CSV table of C-alpha atoms (C1' of nucleotides) and ligand atoms in Angstrom, one decimal:
chain,number,residue,atom,x,y,z
V,1,MET,CA,-1.4,2.2,-2.3
V,2,LYS,CA,-1.2,2.9,1.4
V,3,VAL,CA,1.9,3.6,3.4
V,4,ASN,CA,2.2,1.7,6.7
V,5,LYS,CA,1.1,3.7,9.7
V,6,GLY,CA,4.3,2.5,11.4
V,7,VAL,CA,6.3,4.8,9.1
V,8,GLU,CA,4.8,7.9,10.7
V,9,TRP,CA,5.5,6.5,14.2
V,10,ALA,CA,9.0,5.4,13.4
V,11,ALA,CA,9.9,8.8,11.8
V,12,HIS,CA,8.5,10.7,14.9
V,13,ALA,CA,10.4,8.3,17.2
V,14,CYS,CA,13.6,9.0,15.4
V,15,ALA,CA,13.0,12.7,15.7
V,16,LEU,CA,12.5,12.3,19.5
V,17,LEU,CA,15.6,10.1,19.8
V,18,ALA,CA,17.5,12.8,17.9
V,19,VAL,CA,17.1,15.3,20.7
V,20,LEU,CA,18.1,12.9,23.4
V,21,PRO,CA,21.3,13.7,25.3
V,22,GLU,CA,24.4,11.7,24.3
V,23,GLY,CA,24.5,8.2,25.8
V,24,TRP,CA,20.8,8.1,26.9
V,25,THR,CA,18.1,5.8,25.6
V,26,LEU,CA,14.4,5.6,25.4
V,27,SER,CA,12.5,2.3,25.8
V,28,ALA,CA,9.9,1.2,23.2
V,29,GLU,CA,7.3,1.6,25.9
V,30,ALA,CA,8.3,5.1,26.6
V,31,LEU,CA,8.3,6.0,22.9
V,32,ALA,CA,4.8,4.5,22.6
V,33,ALA,CA,3.6,6.5,25.6
V,34,TYR,CA,5.0,9.7,24.2
V,35,HIS,CA,3.1,9.3,21.0
V,36,ASP,CA,0.1,7.6,22.5
V,37,VAL,CA,0.2,4.6,20.2
V,38,PRO,CA,-0.1,0.8,20.9
V,39,PRO,CA,3.1,-0.2,22.8
V,40,ALA,CA,3.5,-3.7,21.2
V,41,TYR,CA,3.2,-2.3,17.7
V,42,MET,CA,5.5,0.6,18.3
V,43,ALA,CA,8.0,-2.0,19.6
V,44,LYS,CA,7.7,-3.8,16.2
V,45,GLN,CA,8.6,-0.6,14.3
V,46,MET,CA,11.6,0.0,16.5
V,47,GLN,CA,12.8,-3.6,15.9
V,48,ALA,CA,12.6,-2.8,12.2
V,49,LEU,CA,14.6,0.4,12.6
V,50,SER,CA,17.1,-1.7,14.7
V,51,SER,CA,17.6,-4.4,12.2
V,52,ALA,CA,18.0,-1.8,9.5
V,53,GLY,CA,20.8,-0.3,11.6
V,54,LEU,CA,19.2,3.1,12.0
V,55,VAL,CA,19.0,2.8,15.8
V,56,VAL,CA,21.0,0.9,18.3
V,57,SER,CA,19.2,-1.2,20.9
V,58,VAL,CA,20.5,-1.7,24.4
V,59,ARG,CA,19.0,-4.7,26.2
V,60,GLY,CA,18.5,-5.2,29.8
V,61,ALA,CA,17.4,-3.0,32.6
V,62,ALA,CA,17.8,0.7,31.8
V,63,GLY,CA,18.0,-0.3,28.2
V,64,GLY,CA,16.3,1.2,25.2
V,65,TYR,CA,17.0,2.7,21.8
V,66,ARG,CA,19.2,5.5,20.6
V,67,LEU,CA,20.1,6.7,17.1
V,68,ALA,CA,22.9,4.7,15.5
V,69,ARG,CA,24.4,7.7,13.8
V,70,PRO,CA,23.9,11.5,13.7
V,71,ALA,CA,20.4,12.7,12.8
V,72,ARG,CA,21.8,14.5,9.7
V,73,ASP,CA,22.9,11.1,8.4
V,74,ILE,CA,19.5,9.4,8.6
V,75,SER,CA,17.0,10.3,5.9
V,76,LEU,CA,13.3,9.7,5.7
V,77,LYS,CA,14.1,7.3,2.9
V,78,ASP,CA,16.1,5.2,5.4
V,79,VAL,CA,13.1,5.1,7.8
V,80,PHE,CA,10.7,4.3,5.0
V,81,LEU,CA,12.7,1.4,3.7
V,82,ALA,CA,13.3,0.1,7.2
V,83,VAL,CA,9.7,-0.3,8.1
V,84,GLU,CA,8.0,-0.6,4.7
V,85,GLY,CA,10.6,-2.9,3.2
V,86,ALA,CA,12.5,-2.5,0.0
V,87,ALA,CA,10.1,-4.4,-2.3
V,88,PRO,CA,8.8,-2.2,-5.2
V,89,SER,CA,5.3,-1.0,-4.8
V,90,PHE,CA,4.3,-1.7,-8.4
V,91,ARG,CA,4.0,-5.4,-8.9
V,92,CYS,CA,4.3,-6.3,-12.6
V,93,THR,CA,2.6,-9.7,-13.2
V,94,GLU,CA,3.9,-9.8,-16.8
V,95,VAL,CA,0.5,-9.7,-18.4
V,96,ARG,CA,2.2,-9.1,-21.7
V,97,GLN,CA,3.1,-12.8,-21.6
V,98,ASN,CA,-0.5,-13.8,-21.2
V,99,GLY,CA,-3.3,-14.4,-23.6
V,100,PRO,CA,-3.5,-15.2,-27.3
V,101,CYS,CA,-0.9,-12.6,-28.3
V,102,GLY,CA,1.4,-13.1,-25.3
V,103,ALA,CA,5.0,-12.3,-25.9
V,104,ALA,CA,7.6,-15.1,-25.6
V,105,LYS,CA,9.4,-15.2,-22.3
V,106,ALA,CA,12.7,-14.7,-24.0
V,107,GLN,CA,11.6,-11.3,-25.2
V,108,CYS,CA,10.7,-10.1,-21.8
V,109,ARG,CA,14.1,-9.8,-20.1
V,110,LYS,CA,13.7,-6.0,-19.8
V,111,PRO,CA,10.6,-4.7,-18.0
V,112,CYS,CA,7.9,-3.4,-20.3
V,113,GLY,CA,7.4,0.3,-20.7
V,114,ILE,CA,4.7,0.5,-18.2
V,115,ALA,CA,6.6,-1.3,-15.5
V,116,ALA,CA,9.7,0.7,-16.2
V,117,SER,CA,7.8,3.9,-15.8
V,118,PHE,CA,6.4,2.9,-12.5
V,119,TYR,CA,9.8,1.8,-11.2
V,120,ALA,CA,11.2,5.2,-12.3
V,121,ALA,CA,8.4,6.9,-10.5
V,122,GLU,CA,9.1,5.0,-7.3
V,123,THR,CA,12.8,5.9,-7.6
V,124,ALA,CA,11.7,9.6,-7.8
V,125,PHE,CA,9.6,9.0,-4.7
V,126,ARG,CA,12.5,7.6,-2.8
V,127,ASP,CA,14.9,10.2,-4.0
V,128,SER,CA,12.6,12.9,-2.7
V,129,LEU,CA,12.6,11.3,0.7
V,130,ALA,CA,16.3,10.8,0.6
V,131,GLY,CA,16.7,14.6,0.6
V,132,VAL,CA,15.1,15.0,4.0
V,133,THR,CA,17.0,14.1,7.1
V,134,ILE,CA,15.8,13.6,10.7
V,135,MET,CA,17.8,16.7,11.5
V,136,ASP,CA,15.7,18.6,9.0
V,137,VAL,CA,12.6,17.3,10.6
V,138,VAL,CA,13.7,18.3,14.1
V,139,ALA,CA,14.7,21.7,12.9
V,140,SER,CA,11.3,22.4,11.2
V,141,ALA,CA,9.5,21.1,14.3
V,142,SER,CA,11.4,23.2,16.8
V,143,ALA,CA,11.0,26.3,14.5
V,144,ALA,CA,7.2,25.8,14.8
V,145,SER,CA,7.1,25.4,18.5
V,146,ASP,CA,7.4,27.8,21.4
V,147,LEU,CA,9.7,27.8,24.4
V,148,GLY,CA,7.2,26.3,26.7
V,149,LYS,CA,6.8,23.2,24.6
V,150,ALA,CA,10.6,22.7,24.4
V,151,ALA,CA,10.8,22.8,28.2
V,152,LYS,CA,7.9,20.4,28.5
V,153,ILE,CA,9.7,17.9,26.2
V,154,ALA,CA,13.0,18.3,28.1
V,155,THR,CA,11.2,17.6,31.4
V,156,TRP,CA,9.5,14.5,30.0
V,157,ILE,CA,12.8,13.2,28.6
V,158,GLN,CA,14.5,13.7,32.0
V,159,SER,CA,12.0,11.6,33.7
V,160,ASN,CA,11.6,8.9,31.1
V,161,ALA,CA,15.0,8.4,29.5
V,162,SER,CA,17.5,6.1,31.0
V,163,ARG,CA,21.3,5.8,30.8
V,164,PRO,CA,22.6,2.3,30.4
V,165,GLY,CA,26.0,1.6,32.0
V,166,THR,CA,25.4,3.8,35.0
V,167,GLU,CA,23.1,4.2,37.9
V,168,ARG,CA,20.4,6.9,37.3
G,1,MET,CA,2.7,0.2,0.0
G,2,LYS,CA,1.3,-1.8,-2.8
G,3,VAL,CA,-0.1,-0.5,-6.1
G,4,ASN,CA,-3.4,-2.2,-7.1
G,5,LYS,CA,-2.9,-4.9,-9.6
G,6,GLY,CA,-5.7,-3.3,-11.6
G,7,VAL,CA,-3.3,-0.5,-12.5
G,8,GLU,CA,-1.2,-2.8,-14.6
G,9,TRP,CA,-4.2,-4.2,-16.4
G,10,ALA,CA,-5.8,-0.9,-17.0
G,11,ALA,CA,-2.6,0.5,-18.4
G,12,HIS,CA,-2.1,-2.4,-20.8
G,13,ALA,CA,-5.8,-2.2,-21.8
G,14,CYS,CA,-5.3,1.5,-22.7
G,15,ALA,CA,-2.2,0.5,-24.8
G,16,LEU,CA,-4.3,-2.0,-26.7
G,17,LEU,CA,-7.2,0.4,-27.2
G,18,ALA,CA,-4.6,2.9,-28.6
G,19,VAL,CA,-3.9,0.7,-31.6
G,20,LEU,CA,-7.5,0.1,-32.4
G,21,PRO,CA,-8.8,1.6,-35.7
G,22,GLU,CA,-10.9,4.7,-35.4
G,23,GLY,CA,-14.5,4.1,-34.4
G,24,TRP,CA,-13.9,0.5,-33.2
G,25,THR,CA,-14.4,-0.7,-29.6
G,26,LEU,CA,-13.3,-3.7,-27.5
G,27,SER,CA,-15.6,-5.2,-24.8
G,28,ALA,CA,-14.4,-5.7,-21.3
G,29,GLU,CA,-14.6,-9.4,-21.9
G,30,ALA,CA,-12.4,-9.2,-24.9
G,31,LEU,CA,-9.8,-7.1,-23.0
G,32,ALA,CA,-9.8,-9.6,-20.2
G,33,ALA,CA,-9.3,-12.5,-22.7
G,34,TYR,CA,-6.5,-10.7,-24.4
G,35,HIS,CA,-4.6,-10.3,-21.1
G,36,ASP,CA,-5.9,-13.5,-19.6
G,37,VAL,CA,-7.2,-11.9,-16.4
G,38,PRO,CA,-10.5,-12.3,-14.5
G,39,PRO,CA,-13.3,-10.8,-16.7
G,40,ALA,CA,-15.4,-9.4,-13.9
G,41,TYR,CA,-12.4,-7.6,-12.3
G,42,MET,CA,-11.1,-6.3,-15.6
G,43,ALA,CA,-14.6,-4.9,-16.2
G,44,LYS,CA,-14.3,-3.1,-12.8
G,45,GLN,CA,-11.1,-1.4,-13.9
G,46,MET,CA,-12.6,-0.3,-17.2
G,47,GLN,CA,-15.5,1.2,-15.3
G,48,ALA,CA,-13.0,3.2,-13.3
G,49,LEU,CA,-11.3,4.4,-16.4
G,50,SER,CA,-14.7,5.3,-17.8
G,51,SER,CA,-15.8,7.3,-14.9
G,52,ALA,CA,-12.5,9.1,-14.9
G,53,GLY,CA,-13.2,10.1,-18.5
G,54,LEU,CA,-10.1,8.3,-20.0
G,55,VAL,CA,-12.2,5.9,-22.1
G,56,VAL,CA,-15.6,6.1,-23.6
G,57,SER,CA,-18.1,3.3,-23.1
G,58,VAL,CA,-20.6,2.3,-25.7
G,59,ARG,CA,-23.5,0.2,-24.4
G,60,GLY,CA,-25.5,-2.3,-26.2
G,61,ALA,CA,-24.7,-5.0,-28.7
G,62,ALA,CA,-21.4,-4.5,-30.5
G,63,GLY,CA,-20.6,-2.0,-27.7
G,64,GLY,CA,-17.3,-1.8,-25.7
G,65,TYR,CA,-14.6,0.7,-24.9
G,66,ARG,CA,-12.4,3.1,-26.8
G,67,LEU,CA,-10.0,5.8,-25.7
G,68,ALA,CA,-11.7,9.1,-25.0
G,69,ARG,CA,-8.8,11.2,-26.4
G,70,PRO,CA,-5.6,10.6,-28.3
G,71,ALA,CA,-3.1,8.3,-26.7
G,72,ARG,CA,-0.6,11.1,-26.4
G,73,ASP,CA,-3.0,13.0,-24.2
G,74,ILE,CA,-3.4,10.1,-21.7
G,75,SER,CA,-0.6,9.7,-19.1
G,76,LEU,CA,0.1,6.9,-16.8
G,77,LYS,CA,-0.6,9.3,-14.0
G,78,ASP,CA,-4.2,9.6,-15.3
G,79,VAL,CA,-4.5,5.8,-15.4
G,80,PHE,CA,-3.0,5.5,-11.9
G,81,LEU,CA,-5.3,8.1,-10.4
G,82,ALA,CA,-8.4,6.6,-12.1
G,83,VAL,CA,-8.0,3.1,-10.7
G,84,GLU,CA,-6.0,3.9,-7.5
G,85,GLY,CA,-7.9,7.0,-6.5
G,86,ALA,CA,-6.6,10.4,-5.6
G,87,ALA,CA,-6.2,9.9,-1.9
G,88,PRO,CA,-2.6,10.4,-0.6
G,89,SER,CA,-0.8,7.2,0.2
G,90,PHE,CA,0.8,8.6,3.4
G,91,ARG,CA,-1.8,8.9,6.1
G,92,CYS,CA,-0.8,11.3,8.8
G,93,THR,CA,-2.6,10.5,12.0
G,94,GLU,CA,-1.3,13.7,13.7
G,95,VAL,CA,0.7,11.8,16.3
G,96,ARG,CA,2.3,15.1,17.2
G,97,GLN,CA,-1.0,16.0,18.9
G,98,ASN,CA,-0.9,12.9,21.1
G,99,GLY,CA,0.7,12.1,24.4
G,100,PRO,CA,2.0,14.1,27.3
G,101,CYS,CA,3.8,16.6,25.1
G,102,GLY,CA,1.1,16.8,22.4
G,103,ALA,CA,1.0,20.0,20.4
G,104,ALA,CA,-2.2,22.1,20.6
G,105,LYS,CA,-4.5,21.6,17.6
G,106,ALA,CA,-4.3,25.3,16.8
G,107,GLN,CA,-0.6,24.9,16.1
G,108,CYS,CA,-1.1,22.1,13.7
G,109,ARG,CA,-2.7,23.9,10.7
G,110,LYS,CA,0.3,23.1,8.5
G,111,PRO,CA,1.4,19.5,8.1
G,112,CYS,CA,4.4,18.6,10.1
G,113,GLY,CA,7.8,18.2,8.4
G,114,ILE,CA,7.4,14.5,8.1
G,115,ALA,CA,4.0,14.6,6.5
G,116,ALA,CA,5.0,17.5,4.2
G,117,SER,CA,8.0,15.5,3.0
G,118,PHE,CA,5.9,12.4,2.2
G,119,TYR,CA,3.4,14.6,0.3
G,120,ALA,CA,6.2,16.1,-1.7
G,121,ALA,CA,7.6,12.6,-2.4
G,122,GLU,CA,4.2,11.5,-3.7
G,123,THR,CA,4.0,14.5,-5.9
G,124,ALA,CA,7.4,13.5,-7.3
G,125,PHE,CA,6.0,10.0,-7.9
G,126,ARG,CA,2.9,11.4,-9.8
G,127,ASP,CA,4.9,13.9,-11.7
G,128,SER,CA,7.2,11.2,-13.0
G,129,LEU,CA,4.2,9.2,-14.2
G,130,ALA,CA,2.7,12.3,-15.8
G,131,GLY,CA,5.6,12.4,-18.1
G,132,VAL,CA,4.8,9.1,-19.8
G,133,THR,CA,1.9,8.8,-22.1
G,134,ILE,CA,0.1,5.8,-23.5
G,135,MET,CA,1.6,6.7,-26.8
G,136,ASP,CA,5.1,6.4,-25.3
G,137,VAL,CA,4.1,3.0,-23.9
G,138,VAL,CA,2.9,1.8,-27.3
G,139,ALA,CA,6.0,3.1,-29.0
G,140,SER,CA,8.3,1.3,-26.7
G,141,ALA,CA,6.3,-1.9,-26.9
G,142,SER,CA,6.3,-1.9,-30.7
G,143,ALA,CA,10.0,-1.1,-30.9
G,144,ALA,CA,10.6,-4.2,-28.9
G,145,SER,CA,8.4,-6.6,-30.9
G,146,ASP,CA,8.9,-8.1,-34.3
G,147,LEU,CA,6.7,-8.0,-37.4
G,148,GLY,CA,5.1,-11.4,-36.7
G,149,LYS,CA,3.7,-10.2,-33.4
G,150,ALA,CA,2.3,-7.1,-34.9
G,151,ALA,CA,0.4,-9.2,-37.5
G,152,LYS,CA,-0.8,-11.5,-34.8
G,153,ILE,CA,-2.3,-8.6,-32.8
G,154,ALA,CA,-3.8,-7.1,-35.9
G,155,THR,CA,-5.5,-10.4,-36.7
G,156,TRP,CA,-6.8,-10.8,-33.1
G,157,ILE,CA,-8.2,-7.2,-33.2
G,158,GLN,CA,-10.0,-7.8,-36.4
G,159,SER,CA,-11.8,-10.8,-35.1
G,160,ASN,CA,-12.5,-9.4,-31.6
G,161,ALA,CA,-13.2,-5.7,-32.0
G,162,SER,CA,-16.6,-4.5,-33.0
G,163,ARG,CA,-17.8,-1.3,-34.6
G,164,PRO,CA,-20.9,0.2,-33.0
G,165,GLY,CA,-23.3,1.9,-35.3
G,166,THR,CA,-22.8,-0.4,-38.2
G,167,GLU,CA,-23.1,-4.1,-39.0
G,168,ARG,CA,-19.8,-6.0,-38.7
M,1,DC,C1',23.2,-14.7,42.7
M,2,DA,C1',18.6,-13.6,42.3
M,3,DT,C1',15.5,-10.0,40.6
M,4,DT,C1',14.0,-6.8,37.5
M,5,DA,C1',13.7,-4.4,33.1
M,6,DT,C1',14.4,-4.5,28.6
M,7,DT,C1',15.0,-6.1,23.5
M,8,DC,C1',14.3,-9.9,20.2
M,9,DG,C1',11.9,-13.0,17.3
M,10,DG,C1',8.2,-15.6,16.3
M,11,DA,C1',3.4,-17.0,16.7
M,12,DT,C1',-1.0,-15.6,16.6
M,13,DA,C1',-5.4,-12.9,16.4
M,14,DA,C1',-8.2,-9.2,14.7
M,15,DA,C1',-9.3,-5.7,11.4
M,16,DA,C1',-9.0,-3.7,7.1
M,17,DA,C1',-8.1,-3.6,2.3
M,18,DA,C1',-7.5,-5.7,-2.0
M,19,DT,C1',-9.2,-9.0,-5.1
M,20,DA,C1',-12.8,-11.3,-7.4
M,21,DT,C1',-17.6,-12.5,-8.5
M,22,DC,C1',-22.5,-12.0,-9.2
M,23,DC,C1',-26.8,-10.0,-10.4
M,24,DG,C1',-30.5,-6.7,-11.7
M,25,DT,C1',-31.0,-2.7,-14.6
M,26,DA,C1',-30.5,0.2,-18.6
M,27,DA,C1',-29.0,1.0,-23.2
M,28,DA,C1',-28.2,0.1,-28.0
M,29,DC,C1',-28.5,-2.7,-31.8
M,30,DA,C1',-30.3,-6.5,-35.0
R,1,DT,C1',-38.5,-8.3,-29.4
R,2,DG,C1',-34.5,-10.6,-28.2
R,3,DT,C1',-29.6,-10.2,-27.7
R,4,DT,C1',-25.5,-8.1,-26.3
R,5,DT,C1',-23.2,-5.0,-23.6
R,6,DA,C1',-22.0,-1.5,-19.9
R,7,DC,C1',-23.2,0.1,-15.3
R,8,DG,C1',-23.6,0.0,-10.4
R,9,DG,C1',-24.3,-2.1,-6.2
R,10,DA,C1',-24.0,-6.0,-3.2
R,11,DT,C1',-21.3,-9.7,-1.7
R,12,DA,C1',-17.8,-13.2,-1.1
R,13,DT,C1',-12.9,-14.5,-0.8
R,14,DT,C1',-8.2,-13.7,-0.1
R,15,DT,C1',-4.4,-11.1,1.3
R,16,DT,C1',-2.3,-7.5,3.9
R,17,DT,C1',-2.1,-4.6,7.6
R,18,DT,C1',-2.6,-3.8,12.2
R,19,DA,C1',-2.1,-5.3,16.8
R,20,DT,C1',-1.1,-8.4,20.6
R,21,DC,C1',1.2,-11.9,23.2
R,22,DC,C1',4.8,-14.9,24.9
R,23,DG,C1',9.2,-17.2,25.8
R,24,DA,C1',14.2,-16.6,25.4
R,25,DA,C1',18.2,-13.7,25.8
R,26,DT,C1',20.6,-9.8,27.8
R,27,DA,C1',22.2,-6.6,31.1
R,28,DA,C1',21.9,-3.7,35.2
R,29,DT,C1',20.7,-3.6,40.1
R,30,DG,C1',20.6,-4.8,44.9
S,1,FES,S1,3.8,-6.7,-18.3
S,1,FES,FE1,3.7,-5.9,-16.3
S,1,FES,S2,3.6,-3.8,-16.6
S,1,FES,FE2,3.7,-4.5,-18.6
S,2,FES,S1,2.1,14.3,12.9
S,2,FES,FE1,1.6,13.0,11.2
S,2,FES,S2,3.5,12.9,10.2
S,2,FES,FE2,4.0,14.3,11.8
DNA sequence: CATTATTCGGATAAAAAATATCCGTAAACA
DNA sequence: TGTTTACGGATATTTTTTATCCGAATAATG
């Protein structure tokens, strides 16, 4: 029962993309450098976000990633499902059908009480994440940081972000 | 994000122990045979339940396992924590402290918004499981099964359970 | 048009975790 | 005393996660 490490990275990457000026992008490499994580693996997570439609990718020189929609419309559940996949974490192997007293397959169209409870618990997990948006995350982070840090980030963005479609 | 297979087995094992007559036990081997799962690994799960205090183990000939308390006082959360462990599934690696704009360690005494949200989601997951007891599971299972099956199970128990402290 | 920078997708490798088995010891009973 | 069982640790196997790499496609730049 371990959540992929990539979820943390992807969520933080979204938070950074959220404070990017309109029309600008950050490359996978830049995002990796910002968070000091392996570039190739960070790129993988960004691809997952991209194919889930959470971020838009811009190919070519001066390309990179930007959020596909406003930060308030992207939840942590979206990020979680994008990189972790939608498969349920509880894998019922239908043990109730096994052994000397196994139930007939015909009587197992509904999940057993145990499986149903775990599915419900997972729904609760996801619903909880669905209530938190990237905007919320950014807000709580900026509330906890001082002015100096904000300036530092702004400076870093200016020298690392690019703007496709125009010369720098 | 995968739940241990052992959780399913352990939960079903508890459900079977719940319908055992007072004072009787089932060996790890019998439980494995009933569910048709690898005996050695089933034994491992039972040890986990035992060290968590959910079941009582009786050593020696005619020994085995029985529930440590009434089925209505054992929840799926208990079973889950016993075999899966209590460690949080979301592993925050404090990426916010990394990179060129990393936050100072002193400012990271509270978990960041992302980590806090995942911890909250996991609490929701566990709370959901805490609301389901082994008794509930047994009730839903017996509601879905016919009289013939109940008799089959009763017969199997009679020939496979043992009663420590007395001759069979 | 050539060059450069970037994403994309798949293949692959390495590390870690889950899954599964085994064995020696202790305990309880017959 | 001999048998049956749980216990705990060690170990092996398999699967998943983590991480890297490379070639093709795409777009801007000069
Ligand atoms: S049969 Fe899979 S959880 Fe009950
Ligand atoms: S630093 Fe770990 S989740 Fe934010």
